[in-house]
C-alpha cells in the first residue's frame, strides 16, 4: 500500500467583508444577500477561521487543495479581491484547484472585476492565467501524477431568491469526452463542482438543475471521486459507476464558527492509495479524514476517518 496523493477539500468560506461599497451596488438582488450577511452570515463565517485553516493545512501538507466555491457573499468586486488574497495566503496557485459557487455569481459582474482575480487558481494546466476560464473552457483540468482534477462551473446568475446552478449541455458534453479520455489513461478522476450532483431537496430553488444528466454521465463513463459544497453539511453518497460505486461527498463550510454544532467548520483530507486489495476493477483506494474546528482548543483537530 502506497500513498499516491493527498487532497484537501475546503469550501463555502463566505469570509469576505461586503461593507464599504456604498449603497449603489446594493440596489437589486444584492440587498437580500447583504441583509443575510448583516443578520447572520457575517457572524457565522469569520475570516479568522481561514488563518486557523491555513495553519492546519500547512501542518497536514496535502499535495493539492480543492476549493468548491462560495468564497464571497454578494459578488462585489472588493470581495473578489479579498478572496484572491485569502487564496494566496492559503497556498500557491499550482496547489489549489478552484471552482466558483452561486454566491460568486450572485449577480453578473464583469470578468475583469470578478473571476479574473482568481484565474491562477482556476485555469487548466498550461493555460494562460491572466483571465478566468471562458464558458467554453470548462471543465478545467489539472493532472498531478496519477490524479486528474476536473473543475466544473455550476455558477450562473439567478433571479431573486434563487441559488440554483446549471452546467449546461456544452460543458456536460465536454465533461463526458474528458472523463472518457482520462479513464482510458487510467487516471484517478476527481470531479469538483459547487452544487451537489445528488440532492434530496425537491425544491428547484437551490439545486443543480441539470444534475440528472451529470449523474447519467458519471454513471456511464465513470469517475473515482466527486466533491461538492453548497449545503454546508457533510454528505457521503454514492452513484453507480462502470468500475464500481462513485463516492460523492459534500463538506461543511470551512469557516463556520459553530453556533450550530452540526455546521461547525470542517474540512476533508483524502488519501489516495495504490492497493492490490482495493476491490474488483479498482486498484486504488481512498480514505477520507475529517478535521474539525474545536473552539476550546482554537484549532482544527482530527474528527474521524473512513474508507470510501
Ligand atoms: Fe452555494
Coordinates of C-alpha atoms and ligand atoms in Angstrom, one line a residue:
X1 CA 0.0 0.0 0.0
X2 CA 1.5 3.3 -1.0
X3 CA 0.1 6.8 -0.8
X4 CA -0.1 8.3 -4.3
X5 CA -1.7 11.6 -3.5
X6 CA -3.3 13.6 -0.7
X7 CA -6.0 16.1 -1.5
X8 CA -7.7 18.5 0.9
X9 CA -11.3 19.7 0.2
X10 CA -12.3 23.1 1.7
X11 CA -15.5 25.0 0.7
X12 CA -18.0 27.8 1.2
X13 CA -15.8 30.2 3.1
X14 CA -18.1 33.3 2.7
X15 CA -15.3 35.1 4.6
X16 CA -15.2 38.4 2.7
X17 CA -16.5 41.7 4.0
X18 CA -19.2 43.4 1.8
X19 CA -19.1 46.7 3.8
X20 CA -17.8 49.9 2.3
X21 CA -19.1 49.6 -1.3
X22 CA -21.7 52.2 -0.8
X23 CA -25.4 51.8 -1.4
X24 CA -25.5 51.8 -5.2
X25 CA -24.3 48.2 -5.8
X26 CA -26.9 47.0 -3.3
X27 CA -29.8 48.2 -5.4
X28 CA -31.4 45.0 -6.7
X29 CA -30.8 41.4 -5.7
X30 CA -27.7 42.1 -3.7
X31 CA -29.7 43.8 -0.9
X32 CA -31.1 40.4 0.3
X33 CA -27.6 38.9 0.5
X34 CA -26.4 42.0 2.3
X35 CA -29.2 41.7 4.9
X36 CA -28.4 38.0 5.3
X37 CA -24.7 38.9 5.9
X38 CA -25.7 41.6 8.4
X39 CA -28.2 39.3 10.3
X40 CA -26.3 36.0 10.2
X41 CA -23.5 35.1 7.8
X42 CA -21.2 37.9 8.9
X43 CA -21.2 36.4 12.4
X44 CA -21.2 32.8 11.4
X45 CA -18.3 32.8 8.8
X46 CA -15.2 34.5 10.1
X47 CA -12.0 35.4 8.2
X48 CA -10.0 34.4 11.3
X49 CA -11.1 30.8 10.7
X50 CA -9.1 30.9 7.5
X51 CA -6.0 31.7 9.5
X52 CA -6.6 28.6 11.6
X53 CA -7.4 26.6 8.5
X54 CA -4.2 27.7 6.7
X55 CA -2.2 26.8 9.8
X56 CA -3.7 23.3 9.9
X57 CA -3.3 22.7 6.2
X58 CA 0.3 23.7 6.5
X59 CA 0.8 21.0 9.1
X60 CA -1.1 18.4 7.1
X61 CA 0.7 19.4 3.9
X62 CA -1.7 17.9 1.3
X63 CA -0.4 17.7 -2.3
X64 CA -3.3 19.7 -3.5
X65 CA -6.3 21.7 -2.2
X66 CA -9.7 21.6 -3.8
X67 CA -11.9 24.7 -3.2
X68 CA -15.5 24.3 -4.3
X69 CA -16.7 27.9 -4.3
X70 CA -18.9 30.4 -2.5
X71 CA -15.9 32.4 -1.2
X72 CA -18.0 35.6 -1.4
X73 CA -21.4 36.8 -0.2
X74 CA -22.8 39.1 -2.9
X75 CA -20.1 39.1 -5.6
X76 CA -18.9 42.6 -5.0
X77 CA -15.6 43.5 -6.9
X78 CA -14.0 44.2 -3.5
X79 CA -14.9 40.7 -2.3
X80 CA -13.2 39.0 -5.3
X81 CA -10.0 41.0 -4.4
X82 CA -10.2 40.0 -0.8
X83 CA -10.9 36.3 -1.6
X84 CA -7.9 36.3 -4.0
X85 CA -5.7 37.3 -1.1
X86 CA -7.2 34.6 1.1
X87 CA -6.4 32.1 -1.6
X88 CA -2.9 33.4 -2.0
X89 CA -2.5 33.1 1.8
X90 CA -3.7 29.5 1.7
X91 CA -1.2 28.1 -0.9
X92 CA 0.5 28.6 -4.2
X93 CA -1.9 28.7 -7.2
X94 CA -0.3 25.5 -8.6
X95 CA -1.6 23.7 -5.4
X96 CA -5.2 25.0 -5.4
X97 CA -8.0 23.9 -7.8
X98 CA -10.9 26.3 -7.5
X99 CA -14.4 26.2 -8.9
X100 CA -16.9 29.0 -8.3
X101 CA -20.2 28.8 -6.4
X102 CA -23.6 30.6 -6.8
X103 CA -22.6 33.4 -4.4
X104 CA -19.6 34.1 -6.6
X105 CA -22.1 34.8 -9.4
X106 CA -24.8 36.4 -7.2
X107 CA -25.3 38.9 -10.0
X108 CA -23.4 39.4 -13.2
X109 CA -20.1 41.2 -12.7
X110 CA -17.5 41.8 -15.4
X111 CA -14.9 39.1 -15.6
X112 CA -12.1 41.6 -15.0
X113 CA -13.8 42.7 -11.7
X114 CA -14.6 39.2 -10.6
X115 CA -13.3 35.7 -11.6
X116 CA -10.2 37.1 -13.4
X117 CA -8.9 37.9 -9.9
X118 CA -8.9 34.1 -9.2
X119 CA -7.7 33.0 -12.6
X120 CA -4.3 31.5 -11.4
X121 CA -6.3 29.1 -9.1
X122 CA -8.9 28.2 -11.7
X123 CA -7.2 27.7 -15.0
X124 CA -6.2 24.3 -16.6
X125 CA -2.6 23.2 -16.7
X126 CA -0.7 25.1 -19.4
X127 CA -3.4 27.8 -19.8
X128 CA -2.5 31.5 -19.6
X129 CA -3.7 32.6 -16.2
X130 CA -4.3 36.3 -16.9
X131 CA -8.1 35.7 -17.1
X132 CA -10.6 33.2 -15.8
X133 CA -11.7 30.3 -18.0
X134 CA -14.2 31.3 -20.7
X135 CA -17.5 29.4 -20.7
X136 CA -16.1 27.2 -23.5
X137 CA -13.1 26.3 -21.3
X138 CA -14.9 24.5 -18.6
X139 CA -14.3 21.8 -17.4
X140 CA -10.8 22.7 -16.3
X141 CA -8.2 20.0 -15.9
X142 CA -5.1 19.7 -13.7
X143 CA -3.2 16.4 -13.8
X144 CA -0.8 15.6 -10.9
X145 CA 0.8 12.2 -11.2
X146 CA -2.0 9.6 -11.4
X147 CA -4.7 12.1 -10.3
X148 CA -6.8 14.3 -12.6
X149 CA -8.7 17.2 -11.1
X150 CA -11.6 18.2 -13.2
X151 CA -13.3 21.5 -12.3
X152 CA -16.9 22.2 -13.3
X153 CA -18.6 25.6 -13.3
X154 CA -22.2 25.4 -12.0
X155 CA -22.4 29.1 -11.0
X156 CA -24.9 31.1 -13.0
X157 CA -26.6 34.4 -12.2
X158 CA -30.1 33.5 -11.0
X159 CA -33.3 35.6 -10.3
X160 CA -34.0 36.8 -6.8
X161 CA -34.5 34.2 -4.1
X162 CA -32.8 31.5 -6.2
X163 CA -29.5 29.8 -5.5
X164 CA -29.7 27.1 -8.2
X165 CA -26.9 26.1 -10.5
X166 CA -26.6 24.9 -14.1
X167 CA -23.7 23.3 -16.0
X168 CA -25.2 23.4 -19.5
X169 CA -25.2 20.8 -22.3
X170 CA -22.0 22.1 -23.9
X171 CA -20.0 21.8 -20.6
X172 CA -21.5 18.4 -19.9
X173 CA -20.6 17.2 -23.4
X174 CA -17.0 18.2 -22.8
X175 CA -17.1 16.5 -19.4
X176 CA -18.2 13.3 -20.9
X177 CA -15.4 13.3 -23.5
X178 CA -12.8 14.3 -20.9
X179 CA -13.8 11.6 -18.4
X180 CA -13.7 9.0 -21.1
X181 CA -10.2 10.1 -22.2
X182 CA -8.9 10.3 -18.7
X183 CA -10.4 6.9 -17.9
X184 CA -8.6 5.4 -20.9
X185 CA -5.4 6.8 -19.4
X186 CA -6.3 5.1 -16.1
X187 CA -6.1 8.3 -14.1
X188 CA -7.9 8.7 -10.8
X189 CA -10.6 11.2 -11.8
X190 CA -11.8 13.7 -9.2
X191 CA -14.7 15.9 -10.2
X192 CA -15.1 19.2 -8.4
X193 CA -18.5 21.0 -8.6
X194 CA -20.1 23.5 -6.2
X195 CA -23.7 22.2 -6.3
X196 CA -24.5 18.7 -5.2
X197 CA -25.0 16.2 -8.1
X198 CA -27.2 14.2 -5.7
X199 CA -29.7 16.2 -3.8
X200 CA -32.7 15.1 -1.8
X201 CA -34.2 18.6 -1.9
X202 CA -37.1 18.7 -4.3
X203 CA -37.3 22.4 -4.5
X204 CA -35.5 23.8 -7.6
X205 CA -34.6 27.0 -5.7
X206 CA -31.2 25.8 -4.6
X207 CA -30.4 22.6 -6.6
X208 CA -28.3 21.8 -9.6
X209 CA -30.9 22.0 -12.4
X210 CA -29.1 19.6 -14.8
X211 CA -28.0 17.2 -12.1
X212 CA -29.8 14.2 -13.8
X213 CA -27.6 14.5 -16.9
X214 CA -24.5 14.9 -14.8
X215 CA -25.4 11.8 -12.8
X216 CA -26.1 9.9 -16.0
X217 CA -22.7 10.8 -17.5
X218 CA -20.9 9.9 -14.2
X219 CA -22.6 6.5 -14.0
X220 CA -21.9 5.7 -17.6
X221 CA -18.4 7.0 -18.1
X222 CA -17.2 6.9 -14.5
X223 CA -15.2 9.0 -12.1
X224 CA -13.4 7.9 -8.9
X225 CA -14.5 10.7 -6.6
X226 CA -16.9 13.7 -6.8
X227 CA -16.6 16.6 -4.3
X228 CA -19.1 19.4 -3.8
X229 CA -20.1 22.2 -1.4
X230 CA -23.2 24.4 -1.2
X231 CA -25.1 22.7 1.6
X232 CA -22.7 23.4 4.4
X233 CA -23.3 19.8 5.6
X234 CA -21.2 16.6 5.4
X235 CA -22.8 14.2 2.9
X236 CA -21.4 10.9 1.8
X237 CA -23.4 9.3 -1.0
X238 CA -22.6 7.0 -3.9
X239 CA -23.5 6.9 -7.6
X240 CA -23.3 3.6 -9.5
X241 CA -20.3 3.7 -11.9
X242 CA -18.9 1.3 -14.6
X243 CA -16.0 0.3 -12.3
X244 CA -17.9 0.3 -9.0
X245 CA -19.6 2.9 -6.8
X246 CA -18.5 6.5 -7.2
X247 CA -18.3 8.3 -3.8
X248 CA -20.0 11.7 -3.9
X249 CA -19.0 13.8 -0.9
X250 CA -20.2 17.2 0.3
X251 CA -18.3 19.1 3.0
X252 CA -19.3 21.7 5.6
X253 CA -18.2 25.3 5.4
X254 CA -14.5 25.6 6.5
X255 CA -15.1 28.9 8.3
X256 CA -18.3 28.3 10.4
X257 CA -17.6 29.2 14.0
X258 CA -20.2 26.7 15.1
X259 CA -23.2 28.3 16.6
X260 CA -24.9 25.2 15.4
X261 CA -22.7 22.2 16.2
X262 CA -23.7 20.2 13.1
X263 CA -22.4 23.1 10.9
X264 CA -19.2 23.8 12.8
X265 CA -16.2 24.2 10.4
X266 CA -14.7 21.1 8.9
X267 CA -12.6 20.1 6.0
X268 CA -11.8 16.8 4.4
X269 CA -8.4 15.2 3.7
X270 CA -8.4 12.4 1.1
X271 CA -5.6 9.9 0.9
X272 CA -5.4 8.1 -2.4
X273 CA -3.5 4.8 -2.2
X274 CA -2.4 2.2 -4.6
X275 CA -3.6 -1.1 -3.2
X276 CA -3.7 -4.7 -4.5
X277 CA -6.8 -5.5 -2.5
X278 CA -8.7 -2.3 -3.4
X279 CA -11.5 -4.4 -5.0
X280 CA -12.6 -5.7 -8.3
X281 CA -11.8 -3.1 -11.0
X282 CA -10.2 -0.7 -8.6
X283 CA -6.5 -0.6 -8.0
X284 CA -6.7 2.4 -5.8
X285 CA -8.4 3.0 -2.5
X286 CA -9.5 6.3 -0.9
X287 CA -9.6 7.2 2.7
X288 CA -11.3 10.3 3.9
X289 CA -10.3 12.0 7.1
X290 CA -12.4 14.8 8.7
X291 CA -10.7 17.6 10.5
X292 CA -13.0 19.8 12.6
X293 CA -12.7 23.2 14.3
X294 CA -12.5 22.8 18.1
X295 CA -13.4 26.1 19.7
X296 CA -11.9 25.3 23.1
X297 CA -8.6 24.4 21.6
X298 CA -8.7 27.1 19.0
X299 CA -7.6 24.8 16.2
X300 CA -8.7 22.1 13.8
X301 CA -8.4 18.5 15.1
X302 CA -8.9 15.0 13.7
X303 CA -12.6 14.1 14.0
X304 CA -12.7 10.7 12.2
X305 CA -11.5 8.7 9.3
X306 CA -13.3 6.3 7.0
X307 CA -12.6 4.3 3.8
X308 CA -14.7 5.3 0.9
Ligands
LIG1 FE1 -23.7 27.7 -2.6

